[in-house]
mmCIF file of C-alpha atoms in Angstrom:
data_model
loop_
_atom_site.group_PDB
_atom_site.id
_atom_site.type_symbol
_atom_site.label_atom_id
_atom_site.label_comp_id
_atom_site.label_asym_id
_atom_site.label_seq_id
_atom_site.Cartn_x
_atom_site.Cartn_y
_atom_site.Cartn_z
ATOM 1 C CA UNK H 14 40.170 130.381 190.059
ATOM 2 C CA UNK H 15 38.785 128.890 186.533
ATOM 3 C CA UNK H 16 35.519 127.849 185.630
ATOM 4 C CA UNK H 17 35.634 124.019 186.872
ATOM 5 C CA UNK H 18 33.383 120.918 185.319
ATOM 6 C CA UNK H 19 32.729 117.978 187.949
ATOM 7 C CA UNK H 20 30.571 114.819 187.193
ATOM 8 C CA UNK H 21 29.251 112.547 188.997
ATOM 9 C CA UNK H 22 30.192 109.303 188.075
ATOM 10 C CA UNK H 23 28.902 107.079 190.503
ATOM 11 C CA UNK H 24 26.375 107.891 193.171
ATOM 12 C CA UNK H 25 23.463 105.893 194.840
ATOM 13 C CA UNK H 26 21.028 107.546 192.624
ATOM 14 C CA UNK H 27 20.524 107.704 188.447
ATOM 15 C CA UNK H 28 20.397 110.978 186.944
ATOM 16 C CA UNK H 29 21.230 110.047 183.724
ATOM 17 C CA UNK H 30 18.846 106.924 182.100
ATOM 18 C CA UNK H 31 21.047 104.238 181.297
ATOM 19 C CA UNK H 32 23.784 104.291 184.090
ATOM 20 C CA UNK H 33 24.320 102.583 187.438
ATOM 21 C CA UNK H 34 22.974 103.278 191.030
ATOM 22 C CA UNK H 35 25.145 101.725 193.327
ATOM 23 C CA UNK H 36 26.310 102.476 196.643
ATOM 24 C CA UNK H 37 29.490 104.572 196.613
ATOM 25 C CA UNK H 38 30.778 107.908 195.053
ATOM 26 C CA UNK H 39 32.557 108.583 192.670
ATOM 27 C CA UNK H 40 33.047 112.153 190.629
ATOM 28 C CA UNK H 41 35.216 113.493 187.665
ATOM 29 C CA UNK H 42 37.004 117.558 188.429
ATOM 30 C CA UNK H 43 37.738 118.905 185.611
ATOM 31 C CA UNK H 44 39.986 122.433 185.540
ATOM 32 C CA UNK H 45 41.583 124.747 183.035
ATOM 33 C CA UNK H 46 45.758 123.684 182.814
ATOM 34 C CA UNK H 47 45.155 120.983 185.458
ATOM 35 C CA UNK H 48 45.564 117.302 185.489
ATOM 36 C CA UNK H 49 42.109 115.659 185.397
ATOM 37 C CA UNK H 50 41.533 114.032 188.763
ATOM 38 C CA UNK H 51 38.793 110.993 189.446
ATOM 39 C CA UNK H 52 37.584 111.562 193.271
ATOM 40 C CA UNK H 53 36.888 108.527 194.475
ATOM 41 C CA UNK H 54 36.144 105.641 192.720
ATOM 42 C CA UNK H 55 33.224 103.648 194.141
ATOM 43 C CA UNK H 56 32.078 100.715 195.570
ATOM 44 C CA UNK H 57 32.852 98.212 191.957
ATOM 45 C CA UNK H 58 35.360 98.509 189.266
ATOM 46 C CA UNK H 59 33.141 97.003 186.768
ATOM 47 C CA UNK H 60 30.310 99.465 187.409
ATOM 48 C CA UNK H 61 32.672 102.685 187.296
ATOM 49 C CA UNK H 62 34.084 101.771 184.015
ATOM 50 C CA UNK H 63 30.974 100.888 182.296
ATOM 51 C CA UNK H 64 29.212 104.508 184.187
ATOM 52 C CA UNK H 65 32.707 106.340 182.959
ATOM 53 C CA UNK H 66 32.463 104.674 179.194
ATOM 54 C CA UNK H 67 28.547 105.587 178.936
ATOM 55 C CA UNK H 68 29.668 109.372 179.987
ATOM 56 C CA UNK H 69 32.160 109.098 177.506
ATOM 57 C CA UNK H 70 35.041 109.392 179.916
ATOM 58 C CA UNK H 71 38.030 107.675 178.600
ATOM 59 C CA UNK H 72 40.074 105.935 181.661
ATOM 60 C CA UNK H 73 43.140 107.070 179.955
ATOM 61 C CA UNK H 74 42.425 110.527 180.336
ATOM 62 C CA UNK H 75 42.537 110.291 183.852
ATOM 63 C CA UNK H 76 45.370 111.763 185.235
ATOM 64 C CA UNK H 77 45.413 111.279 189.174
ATOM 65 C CA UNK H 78 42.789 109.768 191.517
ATOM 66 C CA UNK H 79 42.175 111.114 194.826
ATOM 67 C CA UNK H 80 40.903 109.134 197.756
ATOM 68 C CA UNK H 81 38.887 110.744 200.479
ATOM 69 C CA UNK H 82 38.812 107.503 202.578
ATOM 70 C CA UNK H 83 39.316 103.555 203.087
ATOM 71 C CA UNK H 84 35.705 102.712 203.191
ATOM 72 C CA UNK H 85 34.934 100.222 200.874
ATOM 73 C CA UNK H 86 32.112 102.303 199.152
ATOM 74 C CA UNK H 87 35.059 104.982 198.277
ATOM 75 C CA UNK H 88 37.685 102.913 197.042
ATOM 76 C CA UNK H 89 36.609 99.381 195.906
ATOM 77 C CA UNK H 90 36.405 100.958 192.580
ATOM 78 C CA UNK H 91 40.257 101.459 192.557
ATOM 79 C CA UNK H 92 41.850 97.979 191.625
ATOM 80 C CA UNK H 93 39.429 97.878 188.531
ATOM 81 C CA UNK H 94 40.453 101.470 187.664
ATOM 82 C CA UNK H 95 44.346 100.736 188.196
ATOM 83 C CA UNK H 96 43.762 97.696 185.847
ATOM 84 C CA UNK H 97 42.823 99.842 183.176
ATOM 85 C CA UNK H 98 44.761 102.923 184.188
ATOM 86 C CA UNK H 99 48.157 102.704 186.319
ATOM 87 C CA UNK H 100 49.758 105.621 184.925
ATOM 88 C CA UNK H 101 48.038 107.823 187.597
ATOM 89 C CA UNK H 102 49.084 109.735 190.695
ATOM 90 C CA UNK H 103 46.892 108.085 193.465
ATOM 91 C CA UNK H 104 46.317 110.912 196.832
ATOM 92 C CA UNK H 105 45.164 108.891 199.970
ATOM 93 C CA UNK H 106 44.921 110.065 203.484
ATOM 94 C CA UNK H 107 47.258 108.800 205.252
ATOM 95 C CA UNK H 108 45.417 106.081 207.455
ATOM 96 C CA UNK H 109 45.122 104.539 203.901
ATOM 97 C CA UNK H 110 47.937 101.862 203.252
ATOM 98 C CA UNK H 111 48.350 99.736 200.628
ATOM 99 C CA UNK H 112 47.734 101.392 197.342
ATOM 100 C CA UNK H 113 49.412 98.580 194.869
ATOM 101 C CA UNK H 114 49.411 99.261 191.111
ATOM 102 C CA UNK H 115 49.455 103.286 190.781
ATOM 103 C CA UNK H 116 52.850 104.909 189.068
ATOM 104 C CA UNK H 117 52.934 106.919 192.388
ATOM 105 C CA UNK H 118 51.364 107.162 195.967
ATOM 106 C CA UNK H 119 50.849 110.365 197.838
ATOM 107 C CA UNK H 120 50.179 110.257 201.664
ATOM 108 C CA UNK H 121 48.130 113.331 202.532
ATOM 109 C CA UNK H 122 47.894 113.951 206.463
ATOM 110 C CA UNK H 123 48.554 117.723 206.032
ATOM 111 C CA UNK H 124 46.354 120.065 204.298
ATOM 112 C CA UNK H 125 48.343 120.749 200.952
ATOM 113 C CA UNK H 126 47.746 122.313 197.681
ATOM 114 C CA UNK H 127 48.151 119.641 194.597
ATOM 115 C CA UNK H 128 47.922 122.173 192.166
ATOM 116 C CA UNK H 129 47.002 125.437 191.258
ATOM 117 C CA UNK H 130 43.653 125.507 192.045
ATOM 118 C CA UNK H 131 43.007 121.938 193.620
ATOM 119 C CA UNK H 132 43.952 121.243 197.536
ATOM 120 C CA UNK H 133 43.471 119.104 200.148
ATOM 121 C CA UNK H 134 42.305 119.821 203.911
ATOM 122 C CA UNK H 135 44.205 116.724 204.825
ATOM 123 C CA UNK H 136 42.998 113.976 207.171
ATOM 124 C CA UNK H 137 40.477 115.169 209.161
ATOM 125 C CA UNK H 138 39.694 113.704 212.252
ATOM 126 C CA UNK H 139 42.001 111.375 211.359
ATOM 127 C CA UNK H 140 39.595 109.264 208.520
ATOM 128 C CA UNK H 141 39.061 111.595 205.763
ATOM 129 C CA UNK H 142 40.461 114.239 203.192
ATOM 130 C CA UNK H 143 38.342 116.302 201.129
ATOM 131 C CA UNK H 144 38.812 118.549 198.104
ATOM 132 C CA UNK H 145 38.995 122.196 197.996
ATOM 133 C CA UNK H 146 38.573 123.564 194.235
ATOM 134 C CA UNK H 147 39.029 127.010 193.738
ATOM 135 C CA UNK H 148 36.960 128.783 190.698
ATOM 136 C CA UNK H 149 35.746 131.727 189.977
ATOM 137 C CA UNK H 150 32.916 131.950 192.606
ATOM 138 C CA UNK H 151 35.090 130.582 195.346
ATOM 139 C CA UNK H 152 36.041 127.466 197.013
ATOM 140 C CA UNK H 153 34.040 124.123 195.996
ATOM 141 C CA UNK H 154 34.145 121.551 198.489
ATOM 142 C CA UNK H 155 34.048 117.796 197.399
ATOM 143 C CA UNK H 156 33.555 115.268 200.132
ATOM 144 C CA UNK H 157 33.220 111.371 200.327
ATOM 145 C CA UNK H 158 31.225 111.104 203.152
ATOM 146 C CA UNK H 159 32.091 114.067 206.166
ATOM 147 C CA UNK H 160 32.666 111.468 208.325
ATOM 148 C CA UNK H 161 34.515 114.317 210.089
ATOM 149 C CA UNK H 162 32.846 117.496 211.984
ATOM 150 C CA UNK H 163 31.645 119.257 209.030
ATOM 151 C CA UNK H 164 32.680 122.315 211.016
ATOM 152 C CA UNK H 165 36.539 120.945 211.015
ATOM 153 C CA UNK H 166 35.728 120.376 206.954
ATOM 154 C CA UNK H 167 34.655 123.869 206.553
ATOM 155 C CA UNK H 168 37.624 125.141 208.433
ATOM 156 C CA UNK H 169 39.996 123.775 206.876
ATOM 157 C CA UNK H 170 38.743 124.452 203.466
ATOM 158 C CA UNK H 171 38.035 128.157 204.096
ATOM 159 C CA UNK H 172 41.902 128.530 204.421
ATOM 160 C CA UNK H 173 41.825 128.721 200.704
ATOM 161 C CA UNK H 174 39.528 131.254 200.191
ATOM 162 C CA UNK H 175 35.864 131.520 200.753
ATOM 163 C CA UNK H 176 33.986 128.388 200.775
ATOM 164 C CA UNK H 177 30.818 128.930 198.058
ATOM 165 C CA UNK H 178 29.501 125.079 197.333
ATOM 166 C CA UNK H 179 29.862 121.597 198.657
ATOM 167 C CA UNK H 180 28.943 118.333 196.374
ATOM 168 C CA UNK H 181 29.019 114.884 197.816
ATOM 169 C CA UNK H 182 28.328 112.291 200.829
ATOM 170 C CA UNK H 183 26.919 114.823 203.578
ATOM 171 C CA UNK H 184 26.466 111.337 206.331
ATOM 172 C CA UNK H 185 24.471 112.304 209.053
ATOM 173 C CA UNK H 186 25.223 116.198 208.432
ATOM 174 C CA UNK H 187 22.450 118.130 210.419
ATOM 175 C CA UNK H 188 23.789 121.380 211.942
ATOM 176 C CA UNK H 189 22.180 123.274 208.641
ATOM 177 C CA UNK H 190 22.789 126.793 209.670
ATOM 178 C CA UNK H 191 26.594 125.959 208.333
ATOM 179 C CA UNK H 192 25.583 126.105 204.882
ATOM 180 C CA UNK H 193 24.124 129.514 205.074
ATOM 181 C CA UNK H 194 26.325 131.233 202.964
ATOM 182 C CA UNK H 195 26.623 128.824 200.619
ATOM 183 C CA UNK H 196 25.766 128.777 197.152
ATOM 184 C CA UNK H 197 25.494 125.564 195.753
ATOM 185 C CA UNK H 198 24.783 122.150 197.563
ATOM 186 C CA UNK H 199 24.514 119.045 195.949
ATOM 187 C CA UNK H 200 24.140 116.410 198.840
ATOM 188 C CA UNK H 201 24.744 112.628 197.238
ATOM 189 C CA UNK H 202 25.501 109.308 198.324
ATOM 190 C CA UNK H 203 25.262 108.806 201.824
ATOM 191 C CA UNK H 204 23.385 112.205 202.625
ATOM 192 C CA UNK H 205 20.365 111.153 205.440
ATOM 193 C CA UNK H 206 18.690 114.489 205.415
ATOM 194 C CA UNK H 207 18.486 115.424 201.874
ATOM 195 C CA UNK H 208 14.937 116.789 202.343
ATOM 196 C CA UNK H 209 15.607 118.562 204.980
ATOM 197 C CA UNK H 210 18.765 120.424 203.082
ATOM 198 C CA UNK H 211 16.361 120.774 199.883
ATOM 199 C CA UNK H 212 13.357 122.455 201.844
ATOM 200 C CA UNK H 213 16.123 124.608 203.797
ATOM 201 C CA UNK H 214 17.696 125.752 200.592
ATOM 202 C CA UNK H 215 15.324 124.800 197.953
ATOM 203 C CA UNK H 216 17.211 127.975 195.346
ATOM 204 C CA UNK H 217 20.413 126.574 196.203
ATOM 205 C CA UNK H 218 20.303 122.357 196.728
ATOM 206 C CA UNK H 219 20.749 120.661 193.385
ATOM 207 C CA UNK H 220 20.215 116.669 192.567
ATOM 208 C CA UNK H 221 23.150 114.597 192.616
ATOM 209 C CA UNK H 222 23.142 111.059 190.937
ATOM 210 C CA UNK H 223 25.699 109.371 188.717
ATOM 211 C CA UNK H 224 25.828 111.269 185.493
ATOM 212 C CA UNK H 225 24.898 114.698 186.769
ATOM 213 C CA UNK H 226 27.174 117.526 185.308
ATOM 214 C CA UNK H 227 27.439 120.520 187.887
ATOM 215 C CA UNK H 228 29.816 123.584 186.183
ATOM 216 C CA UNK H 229 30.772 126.166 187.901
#
């Protein structure tokens, strides 16, 4: 593991004054001797960049951008990226065709380690991908939305060691008693039952919202 930096660049919430709410996700993972990696990238190209150059997060620095899904809210961001930035590796499940602009194009239906620390649980119920980060504490799970069985998410993550936080779209997520163990949730985007999470695990449920910094 490492000690791992993630920020949320776009979210349907402000946490930082002077950035943009919009619908979509979109966060920076940032690890030790790793490639930076931009999950997700949003709903609008325009509104990532100008989010990204307000946190001070230089396109260029990006190394690889990995999708979790096709829905609009996840990827619309990409083109506008690509313009700016096509010397990236771009991971998309593999339901996801059509990637045009990126140096190189990874299918993902597999779960598969991309680095080091950084893996994938592959296409879940055949829509999404998430990311499993592995630090110091033990497995941080990103997610675009769980449109899969968050028990099939948890599964496959926990394959690479013991799952300690999840950050991201948590959908209609309600079997609660799954994030028992955990120690860090930070429910964004497209999370219904936020309150309930927070007043379940009010020690361990953090704020998401584009410009908050979680480190680990």
């Amino acid at each position: 593991g490492g000690k791992v930096k993630i920020t949320l660049v776009y979210d349907n919430e402000v946490y930082t004054e002077g950035l943009r709410a919009d619908w979509g996700f979109s966060c920076l993972v940032e690890l030790e001797d790793t490639p930076r990696i931009l999950f997700d990238t949003g709903a609008n190209g325009s509104i990532l960049l100008s989010n990204m150059k307000k946190l001070g997060i230089e396109p260029g620095s990006i190394d690889e951008v990995f999708i979790s899904h096709a829905h609009f809210d996840h990827v619309g961001g990409l083109s506008g990226f690509l313009d700016v930035n096509s010397d990236v590796k771009v991971y998309v499940p593999v339901s996801f065709r059509g990637v045009r602009g990126a140096k190189e194009v990874v299918s993902v239906s597999k779960s598969m380690k991309i680095h080091e620390n950084v893996f994938s649980t592959g296409e879940l119920d055949n829509i999404e991908q998430s990311m499993a980060v592995k630090t110091d504490k033990g497995i941080v799970l990103i997610v675009g939305c769980s449109h899969p069985k968050m028990a099939h998410i948890l599964k496959a993550a926990s394959q690479f060691g013991k799952v300690y936080g999840i950050i991201g779209g948590l959908h209609g997520f309600s079997e609660f008693e799954l994030f028992k163990e955990m120690g860090l949730i930070c429910p964004a985007h497209c999370t219904q039952h936020k309150t309930e999470i927070k007043s379940l695990y009010p020690d361990r449920c953090i704020d998401g919202g584009a410009g908050r910094i979680i480190e680990i």
